[in-house]
Coordinates of C-alpha atoms (C1' of nucleotides) in Angstrom, one line a residue:
Chain C
X1 CA 11.8 -112.1 47.6
X2 CA 12.9 -113.0 44.0
X3 CA 16.3 -112.4 42.5
X4 CA 17.9 -113.1 39.0
X5 CA 20.1 -116.2 39.1
X6 CA 22.0 -116.7 35.8
X7 CA 19.1 -118.2 33.8
X8 CA 19.4 -119.5 30.2
X9 CA 15.7 -120.1 30.2
X10 CA 15.0 -116.4 30.2
X11 CA 17.2 -116.0 27.2
X12 CA 15.4 -118.6 25.3
X13 CA 12.0 -117.4 26.4
X14 CA 12.5 -114.0 25.2
X15 CA 13.9 -115.2 21.7
X16 CA 10.8 -117.4 21.5
X17 CA 8.6 -114.6 22.4
X18 CA 10.0 -112.3 19.8
X19 CA 9.8 -114.9 17.1
X20 CA 6.2 -115.8 18.1
X21 CA 5.4 -112.0 17.7
X22 CA 6.6 -112.0 14.1
X23 CA 10.1 -110.6 14.7
X24 CA 13.2 -112.2 13.1
X25 CA 15.9 -113.5 15.2
X26 CA 19.2 -111.8 14.2
X27 CA 22.6 -111.6 15.7
X28 CA 22.1 -108.1 17.1
X29 CA 18.8 -109.1 18.7
X30 CA 20.4 -112.3 20.2
X31 CA 23.2 -110.3 21.6
X32 CA 21.0 -107.7 23.2
X33 CA 18.6 -110.3 24.6
X34 CA 21.4 -112.2 25.9
X35 CA 23.0 -109.2 27.8
X36 CA 19.8 -108.0 29.4
X37 CA 18.2 -111.4 30.2
X38 CA 21.2 -112.7 32.1
X39 CA 21.7 -109.5 34.2
X40 CA 20.4 -109.0 37.7
X41 CA 21.3 -105.3 37.3
X42 CA 19.5 -102.5 35.7
X43 CA 21.4 -101.5 32.6
X44 CA 21.1 -98.5 30.3
X45 CA 21.5 -98.5 26.7
X46 CA 25.2 -97.9 26.6
X47 CA 25.8 -100.5 29.1
X48 CA 23.8 -103.1 27.2
X49 CA 25.7 -101.9 23.9
X50 CA 28.9 -102.6 25.6
X51 CA 28.0 -105.9 26.9
X52 CA 26.4 -107.0 23.8
X53 CA 29.3 -106.1 21.6
X54 CA 31.4 -108.6 23.3
X55 CA 29.0 -111.2 21.7
X56 CA 28.3 -109.3 18.4
X57 CA 31.3 -106.8 17.6
X58 CA 29.5 -104.9 14.9
X59 CA 26.4 -104.1 16.7
X60 CA 25.1 -100.6 16.5
X61 CA 23.8 -98.6 19.4
X62 CA 20.6 -97.9 17.2
X63 CA 19.9 -101.7 17.2
X64 CA 20.0 -101.8 21.0
X65 CA 17.4 -99.1 21.2
X66 CA 15.2 -100.7 18.7
X67 CA 15.4 -104.0 20.5
X68 CA 14.7 -102.4 23.8
X69 CA 11.7 -100.9 22.3
X70 CA 10.4 -104.3 21.1
X71 CA 11.2 -106.1 24.6
X72 CA 9.5 -103.3 26.3
X73 CA 6.3 -103.5 24.0
X74 CA 6.3 -107.2 24.7
X75 CA 6.7 -106.5 28.4
X76 CA 9.6 -108.7 28.8
X77 CA 11.6 -105.9 30.3
X78 CA 10.6 -102.8 32.3
X79 CA 12.2 -99.3 32.8
X80 CA 13.6 -98.7 36.2
X81 CA 13.0 -95.2 37.7
X82 CA 15.6 -94.1 40.3
X83 CA 16.6 -90.7 41.9
X84 CA 19.5 -90.4 39.7
X85 CA 17.9 -91.3 36.4
X86 CA 15.2 -93.3 34.6
X87 CA 17.1 -94.7 31.6
X88 CA 17.8 -98.1 32.8
X89 CA 16.1 -101.5 32.1
X90 CA 15.7 -104.7 33.9
X91 CA 13.9 -108.0 33.0
X92 CA 10.2 -107.6 33.7
X93 CA 8.1 -109.6 36.1
X94 CA 4.6 -110.8 35.5
X95 CA 2.0 -109.7 38.2
X96 CA 2.6 -106.8 40.4
X97 CA 5.9 -107.0 42.2
X98 CA 7.8 -104.1 43.8
X99 CA 11.5 -103.3 43.4
X100 CA 14.1 -103.2 45.8
X101 CA 17.4 -101.5 44.2
X102 CA 21.0 -101.4 45.3
X103 CA 22.2 -97.9 45.0
X104 CA 25.7 -98.9 44.8
X105 CA 25.8 -101.9 42.2
X106 CA 22.4 -101.5 40.7
X107 CA 21.4 -105.0 41.6
X108 CA 17.6 -105.6 41.7
X109 CA 15.3 -107.7 43.7
X110 CA 11.7 -108.1 43.5
X111 CA 9.4 -108.5 46.4
X112 CA 5.6 -108.9 47.0
X113 CA 4.1 -106.1 49.1
X114 CA 1.8 -106.6 52.0
X115 CA -1.8 -106.1 50.9
X116 CA -1.8 -102.3 50.2
X117 CA -5.4 -102.5 48.9
X118 CA -6.7 -101.0 52.1
X119 CA -4.5 -98.0 52.0
X120 CA -5.3 -97.4 48.3
X121 CA -9.1 -97.6 49.2
X122 CA -8.6 -95.0 51.9
X123 CA -6.7 -92.6 49.7
X124 CA -9.2 -92.9 46.9
X125 CA -12.1 -92.1 49.1
X126 CA -10.4 -89.2 50.9
X127 CA -9.1 -87.8 47.4
X128 CA -11.9 -88.6 45.0
X129 CA -9.2 -90.0 42.7
X130 CA -9.8 -93.2 40.8
X131 CA -6.5 -95.0 41.4
X132 CA -5.1 -96.9 38.4
X133 CA -1.6 -97.8 39.3
X134 CA 1.0 -97.8 41.8
X135 CA 4.7 -97.8 42.4
X136 CA 6.4 -99.0 45.4
X137 CA 10.2 -99.0 45.4
X138 CA 12.9 -99.4 48.0
X139 CA 16.4 -98.1 47.6
X140 CA 19.2 -99.5 49.8
X141 CA 22.6 -101.1 49.7
X142 CA 22.8 -105.0 49.1
X143 CA 24.5 -107.4 51.3
X144 CA 27.4 -107.8 49.0
X145 CA 28.3 -104.1 48.7
X146 CA 27.8 -103.7 52.5
X147 CA 30.6 -106.3 53.1
X148 CA 32.9 -105.0 50.4
Chain T
X1 CA -4.4 -85.7 52.3
X2 CA -2.8 -82.4 51.4
X3 CA -3.4 -80.5 48.5
X4 CA -2.0 -77.1 46.9
X5 CA -4.4 -74.3 47.6
X6 CA -3.2 -71.0 46.0
X7 CA -0.6 -69.9 48.6
X8 CA 1.1 -66.7 48.7
X9 CA 3.1 -67.8 51.7
X10 CA 4.9 -70.4 49.7
X11 CA 6.1 -67.8 47.3
X12 CA 7.2 -65.6 50.0
X13 CA 8.9 -68.3 51.9
X14 CA 10.8 -69.6 48.9
X15 CA 12.2 -66.2 48.1
X16 CA 13.1 -65.7 51.8
X17 CA 14.9 -69.0 51.6
X18 CA 16.8 -68.0 48.5
X19 CA 18.0 -64.8 50.0
X20 CA 18.9 -66.6 53.3
X21 CA 21.0 -68.9 51.3
X22 CA 23.0 -66.0 49.8
X23 CA 21.2 -65.8 46.3
X24 CA 20.0 -62.6 44.9
X25 CA 16.4 -61.9 44.3
X26 CA 16.0 -61.1 40.6
X27 CA 13.0 -60.6 38.3
X28 CA 13.6 -63.9 36.6
X29 CA 13.9 -65.7 39.9
X30 CA 10.8 -64.2 41.1
X31 CA 8.9 -65.1 38.2
X32 CA 10.0 -68.8 38.1
X33 CA 9.3 -69.0 41.9
X34 CA 5.9 -67.6 41.4
X35 CA 4.9 -70.0 38.7
X36 CA 5.9 -73.1 40.7
X37 CA 5.0 -72.2 44.1
X38 CA 1.5 -71.4 43.0
X39 CA 1.0 -74.5 41.0
X40 CA -0.8 -77.7 42.2
X41 CA 0.4 -79.4 39.0
X42 CA 3.7 -81.0 38.3
X43 CA 5.3 -78.7 35.6
X44 CA 8.3 -79.2 33.4
X45 CA 10.9 -76.6 32.5
X46 CA 9.1 -75.4 29.4
X47 CA 5.7 -75.0 31.2
X48 CA 7.4 -73.1 33.8
X49 CA 9.0 -71.0 31.1
X50 CA 5.7 -70.3 29.5
X51 CA 4.0 -69.4 32.8
X52 CA 6.8 -67.4 34.2
X53 CA 7.0 -65.3 30.9
X54 CA 3.7 -63.9 31.6
X55 CA 5.1 -62.1 34.5
X56 CA 8.8 -61.4 33.1
X57 CA 8.4 -61.4 29.4
X58 CA 12.3 -61.4 28.7
X59 CA 12.9 -64.5 30.7
X60 CA 15.2 -67.0 29.3
X61 CA 14.8 -70.7 29.4
X62 CA 18.2 -71.0 30.8
X63 CA 17.4 -69.1 33.9
X64 CA 14.4 -71.5 34.4
X65 CA 17.0 -74.3 34.6
X66 CA 19.3 -72.5 36.9
X67 CA 16.5 -71.4 39.3
X68 CA 15.1 -74.9 39.3
X69 CA 18.6 -76.2 40.1
X70 CA 18.7 -73.9 43.2
X71 CA 15.2 -74.7 44.3
X72 CA 16.0 -78.4 44.2
X73 CA 19.2 -78.0 46.1
X74 CA 17.4 -76.1 48.9
X75 CA 14.7 -78.8 48.8
X76 CA 12.0 -76.4 48.0
X77 CA 10.8 -78.6 45.1
X78 CA 11.2 -82.0 44.0
X79 CA 11.4 -84.0 40.8
X80 CA 8.2 -86.1 40.0
X81 CA 8.8 -89.5 38.3
X82 CA 6.1 -90.7 36.2
X83 CA 5.8 -93.6 33.7
X84 CA 5.8 -91.2 30.7
X85 CA 8.7 -89.1 31.9
X86 CA 10.7 -87.6 34.9
X87 CA 11.2 -84.0 33.9
X88 CA 8.4 -82.4 36.0
X89 CA 8.8 -80.5 39.4
X90 CA 6.4 -79.9 42.2
X91 CA 6.6 -78.0 45.5
X92 CA 8.5 -80.3 47.9
X93 CA 6.9 -81.3 51.2
X94 CA 8.9 -81.8 54.4
X95 CA 8.9 -85.2 56.0
X96 CA 8.1 -88.3 54.2
X97 CA 5.0 -87.9 52.1
X98 CA 3.8 -89.9 49.2
X99 CA 2.5 -88.7 46.0
X100 CA -0.9 -89.2 44.2
X101 CA -0.8 -87.9 40.7
X102 CA -3.6 -87.3 38.1
X103 CA -2.5 -88.9 35.0
X104 CA -4.8 -86.5 33.0
X105 CA -4.1 -83.0 34.4
X106 CA -1.0 -83.6 36.3
X107 CA -2.6 -82.4 39.6
X108 CA -0.6 -83.7 42.6
X109 CA -1.7 -84.6 46.0
X110 CA 0.3 -85.8 49.0
X111 CA -0.8 -88.4 51.4
X112 CA 0.6 -90.2 54.6
X113 CA 1.2 -93.9 54.2
X114 CA 0.0 -96.3 56.7
X115 CA 3.2 -97.5 58.7
X116 CA 5.0 -99.3 56.1
X117 CA 8.0 -99.9 58.4
X118 CA 7.0 -103.5 59.2
X119 CA 7.1 -104.2 55.6
X120 CA 10.5 -102.7 55.0
X121 CA 11.7 -104.4 58.1
X122 CA 10.6 -107.7 56.6
X123 CA 12.1 -107.1 53.3
X124 CA 15.3 -106.0 54.7
X125 CA 15.7 -109.2 56.7
X126 CA 14.8 -111.4 53.6
X127 CA 17.1 -109.7 51.3
X128 CA 19.9 -108.7 53.4
X129 CA 19.7 -105.1 52.1
X130 CA 20.1 -102.1 54.3
X131 CA 17.1 -100.0 53.1
X132 CA 17.7 -96.3 52.9
X133 CA 14.7 -94.8 51.0
X134 CA 11.4 -95.6 49.5
X135 CA 9.1 -94.4 46.9
X136 CA 5.3 -94.8 47.1
X137 CA 3.2 -93.2 44.3
X138 CA -0.2 -93.7 43.2
X139 CA -1.4 -92.9 39.7
X140 CA -5.0 -92.2 38.8
X141 CA -7.5 -89.7 37.6
X142 CA -8.7 -86.9 39.8
X143 CA -12.3 -86.1 40.7
X144 CA -12.4 -83.0 38.3
X145 CA -11.2 -85.1 35.2
X146 CA -13.4 -87.8 35.9
X147 CA -16.4 -85.5 35.7
X148 CA -15.2 -84.3 32.4
Chain I
dG1 C1' 31.6 -50.8 42.5
dT2 C1' 31.7 -55.7 42.3
dG3 C1' 30.6 -60.0 41.7
dA4 C1' 26.4 -62.7 41.1
dT5 C1' 22.9 -63.2 37.4
dT6 C1' 21.3 -62.7 33.0
dG7 C1' 20.2 -64.0 27.9
dC8 C1' 22.1 -65.6 23.8
dA9 C1' 24.4 -68.9 21.2
dA10 C1' 26.7 -72.9 20.9
dA11 C1' 27.9 -77.4 22.6
dG12 C1' 26.6 -81.6 24.7
dC13 C1' 24.1 -85.8 25.5
dG14 C1' 21.0 -89.5 24.9
dT15 C1' 17.5 -91.0 21.6
dT16 C1' 15.3 -91.1 17.1
dT17 C1' 14.8 -91.0 12.2
dG18 C1' 16.2 -91.3 7.0
dC19 C1' 18.3 -94.2 4.0
dA20 C1' 20.8 -97.7 1.4
dC21 C1' 22.6 -102.3 2.1
dC22 C1' 22.2 -106.8 4.1
dG23 C1' 20.3 -111.2 5.8
dT24 C1' 16.5 -114.0 7.8
dA25 C1' 12.7 -116.6 6.7
Chain R
dT1 C1' 13.0 -113.4 -3.3
dA2 C1' 10.7 -110.1 -0.5
dC3 C1' 10.9 -107.4 3.0
dG4 C1' 12.3 -106.8 7.9
dG5 C1' 16.5 -105.5 10.1
dT6 C1' 20.9 -103.3 10.1
dG7 C1' 24.6 -99.6 10.7
dC8 C1' 25.7 -95.1 9.5
dA9 C1' 25.1 -90.2 9.7
dA10 C1' 22.1 -86.8 10.6
dA11 C1' 18.5 -84.7 13.0
dC12 C1' 16.2 -84.1 17.3
dG13 C1' 14.8 -82.4 22.0
dC14 C1' 16.2 -81.4 26.3
dT15 C1' 19.7 -79.5 29.2
dT16 C1' 24.3 -77.5 30.2
dT17 C1' 28.1 -74.5 29.4
dG18 C1' 30.9 -70.1 27.6
dC19 C1' 30.6 -65.3 27.5
dA20 C1' 29.9 -60.3 27.5
dA21 C1' 26.5 -57.4 29.1
dT22 C1' 23.6 -56.2 33.1
dC23 C1' 21.8 -55.6 37.6
dA24 C1' 21.1 -56.6 42.9
dC25 C1' 23.4 -55.5 46.8

DNA sequence: GTGATTGCAAAGCGTTTGCACCGTA
DNA sequence: TACGGTGCAAACGCTTTGCAATCAC
């Protein structure tokens, strides 16, 4: 189980990664990166916009979209698919992790699956498909939301 | 493994279900139901519109959306989430089945998972989440697409 | 006949693009 | 200084809504 403690490192890492990829570090970008890198929740563009404007008031929504595009391309963030929409983003994780999402507050945790390879192998054989990727996501209510 | 053979029954069943729910059976609805109930692929609104107009030429796109709404509400169809979009629909299945989707032609198969309960139990205990639902989807290339 | 259903047109919403100005490197 | 990045406004694509005409029951 891996959660998102408040984490200055991630903020710094993302900025370094952007710079290393030839992108300039600007006020709007820093604000968007800070909002998303510090969040344990999946956030959509508008939520990021609202959060990031607390830090950089003249931010435009367009810059949010353009920054998200770059962060996704660098695989620093990933899109979260949920029954009620697929517009939210969360910090990405390296390796293949699976998502556990709170349906009330949006909090996301990552967990490692049991070894699902035997299942995939079986399905591949029975179906004739060549399997390239998989999604395993759990939806529920987190401890905090259950109590409150 | 369960696929979608051409299946007149499903067409008839859906129409009966619509009628039983108090909806009227009209030309536009019949055309949309036929297009989607006979398809083994995930189809989006425009694709359904194009297919259904072969049967009912004056069909409006709006009626496609309104029919999809009702079919989804009756759980006769379900939305398919994929990395490149979440606008497509496929015939729903009763019980908890998992999806196997061809990334080239969109063909969908259903499979039953191994018993994943022990995994969910473990994750629930470690995380404190109450787990309500899960998604397991495999993406790949179907036999037919692999052959060319 | 009556009320649900239709297609059209327009509105709505989230996202992307064009452009002139600005600011990082 | 050069050119990548910015915000604004407009365009875009998909979906929903308002409405008068139509059609299933």
